[in-house]
Structure formats: structure tokens, C-alpha cells
Amino acid sequence: MPPPFSVNILFANYGDCTSNSLNHIGAFANELTRRGHACVVGVPEKPETIDRLASPLFPVRLFDDLLGELPHFPNRQPADVVHAWTPRENVRAFAMAYLARHPDARLIIHLEDNEDHLAAAFARRPSTELAELSDAELRDLLPTNLSHPVRSRNLLRIAHGVTHITERLAEFVLTGVPHHLLLPGLEIAPAPTAAEITATKESLELKPGEKLIVYTGSTTFANLADVRTLTLAVRLLNESGQPTRLVRTGLAPAEYAETLNPLGGDFVTELGFLPKADLPRLLAAADVLVQPGAADDFNAYRLPSKVPEFMWAARPLIIPATNIATHLQDGKNALFLTASTPEAIAAKCREVFADDDLAARLAAGAQTFAHAHFDLGQNTAGLLKFYEAALKRPPVFGDAAPTDDETAVLVARQDAALGRRVHELARETSDLKAELAAAKVEAARHAASARYAAAKLQAEKHVTENVRAELSRRTDALLPELTKLRQEATDLRDLTTHNETQHRTTVRQLEDRINALTAKLERVTQSGSWLLTAPFRALRRTLLDPLVKPTASTPTSPTATAEPSTDTNVEVSIDPGLPHCLDEPADWAAVPAAGLMRGWVVASDQQEIVQMRIIAGDHVIAVDHGVPRPDVAGLHPGHPFAAHAGFTADYTLPVGWEGETVFEALTADGQWRRFAARHTRVMSDDPSNVRRDYRAWVQRYDTLKLADAINHRARIEAMSPTQRPVISVLMPVYNSPRPWLVRAIESVREQYYPNWELCIADDASTEPHVAEILRDYAKRDARIKVVSREENGHISAASNSALAIATGEFCALLDHDDELRPHALAEIVYALEAKPELEFIYSDEDKIDEAGHRTDPYFKPDWNPDLLLGQNYTCHLSTFRTERLRAIGGFREGLEGSQDWDLTLRATAGLEATKIHHIAKVLYHWRAIPGSTALVIDQKDDYPFKAAKRALADHLATVGVTAELIPVEGRHWRIKYPLPSPAPRVSVIIPTHNGYELLRTCLDSLRGITAYPAIEVIVVNHQSDDPTILKYFTALQAEGVRVIDYEGVFNFSALNNFAAQHARGAVLAFLNNDLEVIDSAWLTEMVAQACRPGVGAVGAMLYYPNDTVQHAGVILGIGGLNGSPSVAGHAFKDAQRGTDGQRNRLRLVQNYSAVTAACLVIRRAVFEEVGGFDADKLAVAFNDIDFCLRVRAAGYWNVWTPFAELYHHESASRGVEDSPDKLDRFAGEIAVMRQRWARTLDRDPAYNPNLTGLYEDFTLATPPRP
């Protein structure tokens, strides 16, 4: 398949194809061509020498031809990259001339020698002296295939980058110019056979016992001395009795041959220039390979092209202790020359000849090093990345006119730099002025702080005075009552004493009467008449008593019925004539040990309730009744006591108590009437219980106190006028119920922030109380503006009418029966104070009933564009910059029911995420009463559903996206994106170590169920030793599955990075081997998401085998129980498959900060852009979290989709982290994550600080996190 990007590359060499540099250039040009790039090699002369190269895949052209008009690349375009092989004069002149004609090309310079040393050695003058000569003098002194001492440095200054063959050459790279160590890459040829080696030796006619030394490469002025030293060393070996033959290849000018020939004699064989294909056999026949030379300023910087070939040939190597030797071990990879003398070389050769084990060790060590460092594919990949980075930089000439003179380029750059410096000085001056202005602002802030402190002190003083006055008033009022109560107590004691005396007298009288009657009865029963009539009484009981109708029994006294029964199964009798509501506690099965009971009760017969009591077991709880309840008055119009039907009771009950709590009311007729009973269980006063009880959470953490009001108002007072914009609250109304319309308006008037206007549009209401209320409030408060529409136009038209009269800089939306919290507008202004550029602000919300009880909170994530396409999650409270609302045309008529969603989609289309802000606080109460949208949205006609579909369809059309809209259970939506055409190849990467059963299940399901047209499966074998799986690997390869081996300790990041380098797909899918595919469309969905512009990593819905959720996105920073640090946990972990999660989020595509790499799909380009997984510091844990956060930091959205479902047998193959070394490594990886990402881990934008940081179930945080 074609590469991710295709480049035209022009290599410019200083010599023809017989020069040593073509060994390197040719290898890279061939490999780049094989990878789909176009390569041309430019030479100053003799292009026909290309026939000296082995199988070139590229053309060779003269410099002069390349400067002509004829196209030289297949796409008929000029070079994208000019890679000048050395800055020598002929290359420099050509490169600048080419750039002048094709200024968009990028210039890369390659360094392979100390150019100053070469020029000085050739001219036999020091470099400093050469630099002082004129161009004309240098032309007479130096050939064009050596570097100009000044122009070469200037060329390096303007280059887009420099490649260098050794680290030392980086010393010549100027500061600020990117550079890259480019080691040679060798094209691997088959190793010569033993027969070929024998034949080579026979062709050389070696004498019996004669050793062979091979030296390849042409002889030049630069290496003439080294070749002479080697020749003398071979002479010494022969003279000392060790027959040795030196075979030399390459070109040798006649003048050099005259120097060398007298030294050699018959033990030197000159083969001349050999084709490259013949060299491996010759090198393999050698007993030792020698690179002579001293550790001087020439050899210290160079890497002779023959050295990599020597090492690749797996023969013993002797080299100077310089350049590449700094990376080798003496005696392991090579023998080092400590002196550049014939004697030193001869001595090292004797060591090799005398020790076969040493020779074998050196040969193996050299080849191992060559495979690791001179791999052509690996080194070409690094070069391509360097090219790609260079192509992102501006052209050489910038805005200046192209020229073939690098000096002019430098002058233009200097002028530009001076211009930039002038601008910098101007900016610094401006910054100083800004600092002065900031100092003035700071002074104003100090003044504001002083005003804040004064305001707060004054408010506290006012509160204190009010409290003191109230206490005094109550004391004065209570004194007469106290005196009265004391008198009543005295009267009661006297009455009690009198009653006790009277009771004792009565008891004595009754006892005397009973004694008298008992004596009389005894006398009667002993009398004769009683005894004589006994038979007649027996006949009466038998014959007459059954015929007499029984009389009614005496009714049970009220006192008797009031006694509590000890039988817990007895049903409590409730009086149906007492309508009531028990507001608190919310959950009688989990009642706090101390708290408030609250509600209301009225009598249907309109009697006054004069007293109440609550009985909980043996506890009688005092009740404060007669509390004002205007909502009850609305429910029971005409009832004389409904307006004060409320009651409250502070209670304390023992922890663990369980029983019936009974509510009784005493009506004006003197009857105690039981109207309610609740089975009650008292829970422990533990905050963990609060995380599932929103009412208890509100009471503990989100109830505004007097101090909150003081602090808000003081902070607002301290703000400068420019920081206090007018906020227009838009409220359309139509036949709004009186109590809720009043509460909505009052909630605005109760705002701590005073700079607001309430813009009300009455949509032709027919209920007369609406106009009456609006007129009254408009007269009472000038900030309330009312416009009355003549015809009913529905909510969008009415909202536009409200928008038309708005004058504020921002508009907040309020429904006519909902409420704002008192600090709502203040929090909006605080957000604008921190980020004045904001265009759209939204907050958390909950619901509220008739009695003011809060339920069903929605604690939302920060800006989550994909979630917004599934549901209108921003909803309430939404605040927009007024100018933006008017620019998009306000509310669209015809989308009633989803008009707010449509408005948000249009207002945020194309808006930078930095201009959108989420306030993680409940600032809006959505009225949840019979008939309200909050309760009956699913019971209405489906016009909101149809409007939502139209809003979404129009939004997708606006942003140029073609997709299918599919309804999701819960009246939400799925945007089903199509695959690109053609579908990109996906490389599915699955690392494994043994685990045959897991891997087989994974691959069988992957290949048997997945319906995707272009898949490449790569199994990364990490040191498996199970015979069963090794046999399975062989079978897989026969079926087209690629199995690649990875050696070394387990490193999840390195394993996957290694596989990604070998992958051929444009999309990478990382899978654990313990996954099981259960959905044919899983990969189609994930790839479609991943191929969307701006999308980074894509995660899937993973289930445990028991059909509970294992992964539905990653939440950062949760799960740190018992104070331990935490990096991340899984959203909705252990939720049952098919459930909805918080606000249906388990069914909707959305953005998370991270997804698990157990199943992660991403475009290769994005993967490579961020550098893959961190194999250095995150070998096992959190590498996927770190990777996703780097993807997010690069500007991409990470996406989780529930429409790709798989089973995950989590960590079944890896095991648990239980050994000391694993725990230490795990702790280290936590430390790395905290160091890099602490701020994001502590405040995940995809989560909410009001939700738990300890568990993975989206319950409440106790207390809320910052």
C-alpha cells in the first residue's frame, strides 16, 4: 500500500557512482523507493557509472540536467527534499541553484567527514589560513569536490536539517539547526555458502597456510597513509614467518599506485573496482578485516563505509579506538588499535591468527552489532521521520526572493531577525505598559479587597445587630408567656394535689361500697329463699334465655383504643380525612440519627389543627405546626387553614432503631387523629450513606447559608464595573400557574448578583392572573421588562420576543415554572472574570417539587461535543453571549420541544472549546410537578422527538457531515458515521505470551464474527514456550495471520510500539488476547469513529463474561480508597449489561479523557504523531491512560462508543500485581503519572467533582471535590 505521505527525494553527491558515499546513498535510495517514495541521485559527472551499482531502483542524473526543465520524478514535480551529501563546493553550488529554481524544496545536509581537515590536508595549509583566502584563490587551490571553508558553514546555517554519520560530526551543526544521527543501512544479501567462499580463496591462489586480509574501497589522498601502514604491516607479518596476503579493491590513481606498489611485492593482490554483489564472498573469505588509522582529527569524525560491511560479514575486525569504536567493546566486537603503526597492526593480526576462539567471538560480536545498528529498514524509518519534520518547516528563503547565494539568504534572515527584534522591543515596551496598567489594576484590586472586607464587616455587623435585636424582641415577647406558664404550672400542681386528695377519698368510698355489697351478696346466697329457687333459675337459663335478643355491647372507650399494641403485625389505623404530605426524610428506610421531619397536613372537614405529635416507638417528638405553605394553599383553595398547614420537627433517634413512626393531629373538636405512619430504620451517621441520598447530600453540602450570601455579595462588590456585565434572563410564559410563575420571578429577584434584567415575553396567555402578576412585578422592579405578544406563537417565537428586548451582554434561559439558585448569576460572572472570552456557559441542574424538595441531579461533564449529539446534556442553566445568539438568528420556530438543543448546536458549531465553560454546581431547579416538562416529556406527543431529529440533521448538514440518525432508548440519538471509501486497512495487534485458549477464542471470534472488509491480524509473540501455542502460531501463519516475535522482559508499551512499526494498516487496532468479539459491526463502528477529523483514540464497550460492564470509558483520578493515590478507574464498572447508567450515558457515544488499550482503535498518523506508548517509564500500567492524554493534549478528542461490544476476560493472561518488584514498579508508574498529569487526574473534564472519587458507580462525592 502507498506510504502515509509520498516524497520526491533528490540526493546530491560530490562524486560519481564509484565514490564510497554511493554505498550509503544507494542503500537508502533503494529502500525509500521500495517504500513508495521517488528518488533521484544527482552527480557532477559520469552518470554512466551507475552500472557499478548493484540493482539500483533509482535513476542517476547530471547536476546540469537536473537544473533543466525536463521532469525527473514520476509525478512531474520537483524535489520535496534535497539531501546534499556533504557541503562540498560542487554540491553546494548545485543545491543552491536547484533551490533558486524550486524554492519550496527542503534542504538537508549530510556530514560524513571533518571537511575542514580534508581541505587543510589537501591544501597543506591550516583551516584558519584557508578561511582568509578569496574565492579566486581557493578555486586555484582546492578542487570542487572539497568544501569551501566559509560557504560550507553558511550552507549548514540555512539548512532545514543536518544528518551526520557519527556523533562527533554534530559539533559542526550550528545551534538551532535540527540534526539526526544517520548510521549506514546495509542491504542484506544472502550469506555466501561454504562452496562460494572456497571458490573465492582458490581464485586468489593462496599458498598453503597463508592468511588473508581484505581491504576494500578506493584509495584517495585522505586515506593513502592508512593504506600504506596496512601494507607495511602485512610485509612485517610475512617477514616474521606468518604468510599473509593483502587483497585490495577499489580505484587507485596512478600516483598513489606508484607509492604503494614498491611496498607490497607478491603478497599484495590488487583486484580493482569490484561490483558490490561480489564483495560479500570476498569479505567472508578473509581471516581478518583491518581498518587502519589513527585516532586523529580525521578518523575521529568519520565512519569509513567499509566498516559496516566488515562487521556485517561476520569476520574478526581490527579498527582504531575511535569513531564507531566508542560504541564497541574491545575483545568482544573488535580488537582496538592503540597506535597507528605497522607493528601494532601486525601484533593484533597475530592475536587473531593464534586464537580461533577469539576470532569466532570477534566475528559473532561484530555481526550482532551490525544487525542492531546498521539495519536498513530501521535507519530508513528514522530518516523518513526527519524528512517529515523538515517538510513542516518553512522554505529556505521565507518571504525573500529565491537566490543561488546562501550568503544573501543569511543577510535576508539577519534583516528579518532585526525586524523581529524591533517588534520584540515594541512588544516589550507594550508589555511594560501592560505591567504598569496591571499594577494600577492590582492597586484597584487592593482597593476592591478593602471594599470587600468593609462590605463583609458591615454585613456581619448588620447581621449581628439584627440577631441581637431579634433576640431582645423574642425575650421581651417571651417574658409574659414565661410568667403565664409559671402560673399555669403552679395551678397545675395545685390542681394535681386537689385531684389526688379527691381521688383517694373516692377510692376509699368505693372500697367501702364494695365491701358492703359483698357482705349483702353473701347473706343473700346463704338465705333459704335463694336455695329454694335454684331449680327455677336453671330452667330459665335453659328454656327462656336463648329466646331473648341480645343487647348491644358497650362501645370501647376512646382511651382504650389509644393504647399502643405490642403486636407488631397489627395494622395502624389511619384517618382518611387528613390529606397530607411527608417531605422529609426522603428515605424512611435510611433515616439519619438526627435531623428534621417536615411536611403538611389539613383536615378535609376544614377544622383547625391545634396541636401535633410524632411517636417513634417510645419517643414522642415535639412538633412545630402552623408553618406557612403557600403551595398547599394552591392545592386546597378555599381551605381556611391550608396556607399555614406546614409542620417541622427536630428529632434525635438511636442508631439502629427500627419501628413505626406515627403522625397524629389534634383537631379543634378535641380528637387526636392519626393521619400517617412510616416504617422507619435509623442508619449510622456515616457520610458513605449520604452518597446515595441526594436530599441528605444537599442538606449537608449544598444548602446555602447566611455566610454564603455575605461572601458572594462582598465578592461582587469588590469587582470592578467592567467585570460586572448585565445578564439578561429570557423567560417566555404562557398560562403559567400562579405559584410557579411567582417563584420563577422571585428566584431572579433573589440573586446575589444585582446586574440583571428579566426579559419576559407573554405569549398571549388567556389566564388573567398572568398579566396581573407581570404588571405588578414590572412596577415593583425596574429590572423586569415585559413584552406581550398579540398572538400565541409558541415557545420559540416567545423566546425571540424576549431576546429582542434584551440589552445585556449575556443571556441566560429560564422556563416559566423553574427556579434559579440565588448564586446562579454570580457564578456565571465569576467564570467570566476568569475567562472573559467565553461565549457559552452551562451548569449542573436538578429537579424540584411543589414543596421545594430537590431530587434527580444531573452532574455533567465539561464540554463533551459527542455527548451533545446524543442528548441535550448542557440544558440548564445555559448562558450565551447575546451577540452570538443574534448572529445565529435566535430560536428557530418549528423546533418547539427541542428548541434549546437546536440553539446550543447552532451556537457551538465551529466554536473553540476554550470559549465554552461548565460550572460544576447546581444553579438551576427544573420544576418536577404534574404537567411539567421535567416529568411528562416522555408522555407527550412526540413533537419534541421529531424536532430533535430535525435539529440534529440540520446541524450535521451545517458542519458537512453525512451520517445516519438512529433513535436510542431513552429518547436520545446515535449518530452512525459511514466508513471512508475505500475502507482503510486495519492492523489488529494482539500481544500474547502463551495463553493458547485465550488467544484462540480471541482470534476465532475476531475472524469468524467481525464484518470488516480489510483486516491485517498481527500476533506479537512474547517469548511463548508452550508447544501447543507454538504449533498454533505455525497454523495461523499458514492462514495469513502475521506472527512476529518480540524478545525481552514484558513491556506492554514496547510490544505494541514494535508491532505498530511492522503494521501495514492506516488504522491500528490494539486488542488484548483475552478479548472475545460478540458483535459483527464492532470494528466498523470504531474505525468510522476513528476516521472522523479531530478524533484520536476510540474505545469500546467491554463486558465481563457475566454480562456486567468492565469498561465504558475511563475516569481519571478515581478509586483511591483509604487515602492511596489513584490514576484512573472505569466508568459504570459492574453495571448490568443493558442498563442506562447516569442519564442514559451507557447508551450514548461520548468523549472521555481516556479509554483502555485493551481495545483501542486509532489512525496510524495520530499514533505516530504523539510517539506511541511510553516504553521507557510506563512499561505495564497506565501506558494507555498516558497515551490518551497525550493524544488529547495534541488537540484530538478521544471517543467511547457503546456500539462496539466485546467480552473481556480481564488480565487473564497477565495475572495480578502481587510480588514486591511488581508493586515497586506499579508505584513508580503511579508516580510518573502524577508527575505528568496531576492536574488532569485530580479534575477529569469528562467527569464531575460532585461525583465520587472513590467508587466507579457515579454516586455522590462526600464531600464534593474541588
mmCIF file of C-alpha atoms in Angstrom, residues 654-865:
data_model
loop_
_atom_site.group_PDB
_atom_site.id
_atom_site.type_symbol
_atom_site.label_atom_id
_atom_site.label_comp_id
_atom_site.label_asym_id
_atom_site.label_seq_id
_atom_site.Cartn_x
_atom_site.Cartn_y
_atom_site.Cartn_z
ATOM 1 C CA PRO A 654 -30.899 5.945 68.492
ATOM 2 C CA VAL A 655 -28.741 4.453 65.730
ATOM 3 C CA GLY A 656 -30.140 1.089 64.634
ATOM 4 C CA TRP A 657 -33.681 1.694 65.897
ATOM 5 C CA GLU A 658 -36.375 0.231 63.674
ATOM 6 C CA GLY A 659 -40.157 0.559 64.056
ATOM 7 C CA GLU A 660 -43.242 2.584 63.174
ATOM 8 C CA THR A 661 -43.197 6.388 63.222
ATOM 9 C CA VAL A 662 -46.777 7.619 63.722
ATOM 10 C CA PHE A 663 -48.087 11.144 62.984
ATOM 11 C CA GLU A 664 -51.139 12.432 64.887
ATOM 12 C CA ALA A 665 -53.056 15.721 64.781
ATOM 13 C CA LEU A 666 -55.394 17.194 67.403
ATOM 14 C CA THR A 667 -58.316 18.930 65.687
ATOM 15 C CA ALA A 668 -60.464 21.683 67.187
ATOM 16 C CA ASP A 669 -63.138 19.162 68.246
ATOM 17 C CA GLY A 670 -60.696 17.681 70.770
ATOM 18 C CA GLN A 671 -59.999 14.450 68.838
ATOM 19 C CA TRP A 672 -56.450 13.054 68.304
ATOM 20 C CA ARG A 673 -56.472 11.750 64.739
ATOM 21 C CA ARG A 674 -53.771 9.530 63.301
ATOM 22 C CA PHE A 675 -53.019 10.564 59.684
ATOM 23 C CA ALA A 676 -49.709 8.854 58.704
ATOM 24 C CA ALA A 677 -47.330 6.068 59.696
ATOM 25 C CA ARG A 678 -43.940 5.129 58.277
ATOM 26 C CA HIS A 679 -41.818 2.059 58.957
ATOM 27 C CA THR A 680 -38.502 3.608 59.946
ATOM 28 C CA ARG A 681 -34.903 2.385 60.094
ATOM 29 C CA VAL A 682 -32.274 4.689 61.611
ATOM 30 C CA MET A 683 -28.926 4.461 59.829
ATOM 31 C CA SER A 684 -25.435 5.248 61.029
ATOM 32 C CA ASP A 685 -24.377 8.878 60.647
ATOM 33 C CA ASP A 686 -21.746 7.887 58.084
ATOM 34 C CA PRO A 687 -21.055 10.091 55.041
ATOM 35 C CA SER A 688 -20.886 6.968 52.884
ATOM 36 C CA ASN A 689 -24.642 6.603 53.295
ATOM 37 C CA VAL A 690 -25.120 10.134 52.018
ATOM 38 C CA ARG A 691 -23.576 9.337 48.616
ATOM 39 C CA ARG A 692 -26.811 7.599 47.553
ATOM 40 C CA ASP A 693 -29.222 10.036 49.270
ATOM 41 C CA TYR A 694 -29.354 13.295 47.321
ATOM 42 C CA ARG A 695 -31.578 15.075 49.845
ATOM 43 C CA ALA A 696 -29.196 14.266 52.656
ATOM 44 C CA TRP A 697 -26.290 15.322 50.420
ATOM 45 C CA VAL A 698 -27.995 18.637 49.676
ATOM 46 C CA GLN A 699 -28.641 19.260 53.356
ATOM 47 C CA ARG A 700 -25.032 18.535 54.225
ATOM 48 C CA TYR A 701 -23.106 20.013 51.289
ATOM 49 C CA ASP A 702 -25.290 22.216 49.087
ATOM 50 C CA THR A 703 -27.547 24.298 51.319
ATOM 51 C CA LEU A 704 -26.736 27.997 51.161
ATOM 52 C CA LYS A 705 -26.202 29.708 54.496
ATOM 53 C CA LEU A 706 -26.162 33.315 55.598
ATOM 54 C CA ALA A 707 -22.359 33.353 55.399
ATOM 55 C CA ASP A 708 -22.582 32.305 51.725
ATOM 56 C CA ALA A 709 -24.795 35.262 50.935
ATOM 57 C CA ILE A 710 -22.416 37.620 52.730
ATOM 58 C CA ASN A 711 -19.369 36.270 50.932
ATOM 59 C CA HIS A 712 -20.982 36.348 47.484
ATOM 60 C CA ARG A 713 -22.237 39.895 47.857
ATOM 61 C CA ALA A 714 -18.919 41.101 49.235
ATOM 62 C CA ARG A 715 -17.017 39.459 46.347
ATOM 63 C CA ILE A 716 -19.336 41.045 43.797
ATOM 64 C CA GLU A 717 -18.993 44.425 45.472
ATOM 65 C CA ALA A 718 -15.215 44.148 45.211
ATOM 66 C CA MET A 719 -15.328 43.586 41.410
ATOM 67 C CA SER A 720 -14.678 46.481 39.062
ATOM 68 C CA PRO A 721 -17.633 47.779 36.988
ATOM 69 C CA THR A 722 -16.186 46.269 33.792
ATOM 70 C CA GLN A 723 -16.271 42.845 35.441
ATOM 71 C CA ARG A 724 -19.992 43.090 36.176
ATOM 72 C CA PRO A 725 -21.855 42.776 32.853
ATOM 73 C CA VAL A 726 -25.629 42.920 32.634
ATOM 74 C CA ILE A 727 -27.116 39.440 32.264
ATOM 75 C CA SER A 728 -30.486 39.243 30.527
ATOM 76 C CA VAL A 729 -32.644 36.370 31.805
ATOM 77 C CA LEU A 730 -35.001 35.314 28.983
ATOM 78 C CA MET A 731 -38.331 33.835 30.178
ATOM 79 C CA PRO A 732 -41.215 33.040 27.815
ATOM 80 C CA VAL A 733 -44.524 32.489 29.632
ATOM 81 C CA TYR A 734 -47.903 31.092 28.649
ATOM 82 C CA ASN A 735 -50.712 30.488 31.148
ATOM 83 C CA SER A 736 -48.113 29.800 33.829
ATOM 84 C CA PRO A 737 -49.587 28.547 37.153
ATOM 85 C CA ARG A 738 -49.635 31.404 39.626
ATOM 86 C CA PRO A 739 -47.398 29.958 42.389
ATOM 87 C CA TRP A 740 -44.704 28.732 39.983
ATOM 88 C CA LEU A 741 -44.642 31.923 37.940
ATOM 89 C CA VAL A 742 -44.182 33.886 41.166
ATOM 90 C CA ARG A 743 -41.404 31.542 42.325
ATOM 91 C CA ALA A 744 -39.624 31.818 38.967
ATOM 92 C CA ILE A 745 -39.654 35.618 39.091
ATOM 93 C CA GLU A 746 -38.685 35.707 42.770
ATOM 94 C CA SER A 747 -35.768 33.359 42.120
ATOM 95 C CA VAL A 748 -34.340 36.015 39.792
ATOM 96 C CA ARG A 749 -35.012 38.827 42.241
ATOM 97 C CA GLU A 750 -33.254 36.835 44.975
ATOM 98 C CA GLN A 751 -29.991 36.724 43.020
ATOM 99 C CA TYR A 752 -26.884 37.812 44.919
ATOM 100 C CA TYR A 753 -25.670 39.375 41.660
ATOM 101 C CA PRO A 754 -27.645 42.588 41.064
ATOM 102 C CA ASN A 755 -26.752 43.450 37.430
ATOM 103 C CA TRP A 756 -29.518 41.524 35.700
ATOM 104 C CA GLU A 757 -32.642 42.189 33.713
ATOM 105 C CA LEU A 758 -35.556 39.771 33.464
ATOM 106 C CA CYS A 759 -36.959 39.813 29.927
ATOM 107 C CA ILE A 760 -40.419 38.209 29.961
ATOM 108 C CA ALA A 761 -42.428 37.518 26.819
ATOM 109 C CA ASP A 762 -46.111 36.720 27.480
ATOM 110 C CA ASP A 763 -47.177 34.507 24.582
ATOM 111 C CA ALA A 764 -50.801 35.731 24.560
ATOM 112 C CA SER A 765 -51.788 33.993 27.812
ATOM 113 C CA THR A 766 -55.538 33.523 28.333
ATOM 114 C CA GLU A 767 -55.339 33.182 32.136
ATOM 115 C CA PRO A 768 -55.906 36.685 33.595
ATOM 116 C CA HIS A 769 -53.592 36.185 36.570
ATOM 117 C CA VAL A 770 -50.546 36.061 34.262
ATOM 118 C CA ALA A 771 -50.872 39.633 33.034
ATOM 119 C CA GLU A 772 -51.751 40.773 36.546
ATOM 120 C CA ILE A 773 -48.590 39.248 38.049
ATOM 121 C CA LEU A 774 -46.360 40.562 35.268
ATOM 122 C CA ARG A 775 -47.732 44.120 35.533
ATOM 123 C CA ASP A 776 -47.286 44.086 39.296
ATOM 124 C CA TYR A 777 -43.668 42.910 39.141
ATOM 125 C CA ALA A 778 -42.770 45.333 36.327
ATOM 126 C CA LYS A 779 -43.960 48.195 38.531
ATOM 127 C CA ARG A 780 -42.111 46.913 41.603
ATOM 128 C CA ASP A 781 -38.729 46.276 39.933
ATOM 129 C CA ALA A 782 -37.382 48.341 37.019
ATOM 130 C CA ARG A 783 -35.103 45.450 36.030
ATOM 131 C CA ILE A 784 -38.162 43.412 34.963
ATOM 132 C CA LYS A 785 -39.156 44.049 31.338
ATOM 133 C CA VAL A 786 -42.338 42.600 29.843
ATOM 134 C CA VAL A 787 -43.424 42.299 26.217
ATOM 135 C CA SER A 788 -46.932 40.990 25.488
ATOM 136 C CA ARG A 789 -47.493 39.159 22.227
ATOM 137 C CA GLU A 790 -50.815 39.639 20.440
ATOM 138 C CA GLU A 791 -50.904 36.085 19.084
ATOM 139 C CA ASN A 792 -49.672 32.819 20.523
ATOM 140 C CA GLY A 793 -46.568 31.823 18.563
ATOM 141 C CA HIS A 794 -45.287 29.051 20.841
ATOM 142 C CA ILE A 795 -42.067 28.944 22.814
ATOM 143 C CA SER A 796 -39.517 29.734 20.080
ATOM 144 C CA ALA A 797 -41.332 32.862 18.912
ATOM 145 C CA ALA A 798 -41.895 33.951 22.525
ATOM 146 C CA SER A 799 -38.221 33.393 23.354
ATOM 147 C CA ASN A 800 -37.223 35.530 20.374
ATOM 148 C CA SER A 801 -39.541 38.267 21.629
ATOM 149 C CA ALA A 802 -37.731 38.155 24.973
ATOM 150 C CA LEU A 803 -34.376 38.216 23.176
ATOM 151 C CA ALA A 804 -35.473 41.276 21.193
ATOM 152 C CA ILE A 805 -35.817 43.403 24.348
ATOM 153 C CA ALA A 806 -32.612 42.135 25.956
ATOM 154 C CA THR A 807 -29.812 44.669 26.421
ATOM 155 C CA GLY A 808 -27.407 42.541 28.445
ATOM 156 C CA GLU A 809 -24.061 41.286 27.203
ATOM 157 C CA PHE A 810 -25.134 37.720 28.048
ATOM 158 C CA CYS A 811 -28.474 35.907 28.005
ATOM 159 C CA ALA A 812 -29.488 33.160 30.446
ATOM 160 C CA LEU A 813 -32.501 30.938 29.729
ATOM 161 C CA LEU A 814 -35.230 30.310 32.343
ATOM 162 C CA ASP A 815 -38.508 28.387 31.951
ATOM 163 C CA HIS A 816 -41.598 29.957 33.461
ATOM 164 C CA ASP A 817 -42.090 27.355 36.219
ATOM 165 C CA ASP A 818 -38.439 26.712 37.152
ATOM 166 C CA GLU A 819 -36.085 28.435 39.600
ATOM 167 C CA LEU A 820 -32.568 29.810 39.639
ATOM 168 C CA ARG A 821 -30.481 29.314 42.747
ATOM 169 C CA PRO A 822 -29.537 32.598 44.477
ATOM 170 C CA HIS A 823 -25.878 32.403 43.422
ATOM 171 C CA ALA A 824 -26.537 31.326 39.809
ATOM 172 C CA LEU A 825 -25.750 34.611 38.072
ATOM 173 C CA ALA A 826 -22.870 35.303 40.464
ATOM 174 C CA GLU A 827 -21.185 32.043 39.436
ATOM 175 C CA ILE A 828 -21.567 32.995 35.770
ATOM 176 C CA VAL A 829 -19.879 36.325 36.400
ATOM 177 C CA TYR A 830 -17.050 34.614 38.308
ATOM 178 C CA ALA A 831 -16.438 32.398 35.262
ATOM 179 C CA LEU A 832 -16.338 35.454 33.000
ATOM 180 C CA GLU A 833 -13.983 37.194 35.386
ATOM 181 C CA ALA A 834 -11.534 34.311 34.957
ATOM 182 C CA LYS A 835 -12.090 33.889 31.185
ATOM 183 C CA PRO A 836 -13.621 36.985 29.570
ATOM 184 C CA GLU A 837 -13.561 35.338 26.118
ATOM 185 C CA LEU A 838 -16.291 32.816 26.993
ATOM 186 C CA GLU A 839 -19.250 32.553 24.606
ATOM 187 C CA PHE A 840 -21.296 29.740 26.159
ATOM 188 C CA ILE A 841 -21.617 28.717 29.821
ATOM 189 C CA TYR A 842 -23.678 25.894 31.270
ATOM 190 C CA SER A 843 -24.143 24.460 34.776
ATOM 191 C CA ASP A 844 -25.377 21.383 36.606
ATOM 192 C CA GLU A 845 -29.087 21.066 37.414
ATOM 193 C CA ASP A 846 -31.628 19.116 39.463
ATOM 194 C CA LYS A 847 -35.401 18.886 39.858
ATOM 195 C CA ILE A 848 -37.645 20.473 42.477
ATOM 196 C CA ASP A 849 -41.196 19.611 43.564
ATOM 197 C CA GLU A 850 -44.103 21.663 44.920
ATOM 198 C CA ALA A 851 -42.646 21.678 48.416
ATOM 199 C CA GLY A 852 -39.189 22.768 47.310
ATOM 200 C CA HIS A 853 -37.582 19.338 47.700
ATOM 201 C CA ARG A 854 -34.625 18.732 45.398
ATOM 202 C CA THR A 855 -34.215 15.438 43.531
ATOM 203 C CA ASP A 856 -32.610 13.840 40.470
ATOM 204 C CA PRO A 857 -29.433 15.888 39.977
ATOM 205 C CA TYR A 858 -27.527 15.904 36.690
ATOM 206 C CA PHE A 859 -23.841 16.384 37.445
ATOM 207 C CA LYS A 860 -22.427 16.882 33.960
ATOM 208 C CA PRO A 861 -19.029 16.617 32.286
ATOM 209 C CA ASP A 862 -17.155 19.593 30.871
ATOM 210 C CA TRP A 863 -17.547 20.302 27.152
ATOM 211 C CA ASN A 864 -18.349 16.966 25.521
ATOM 212 C CA PRO A 865 -19.302 17.538 21.860
#
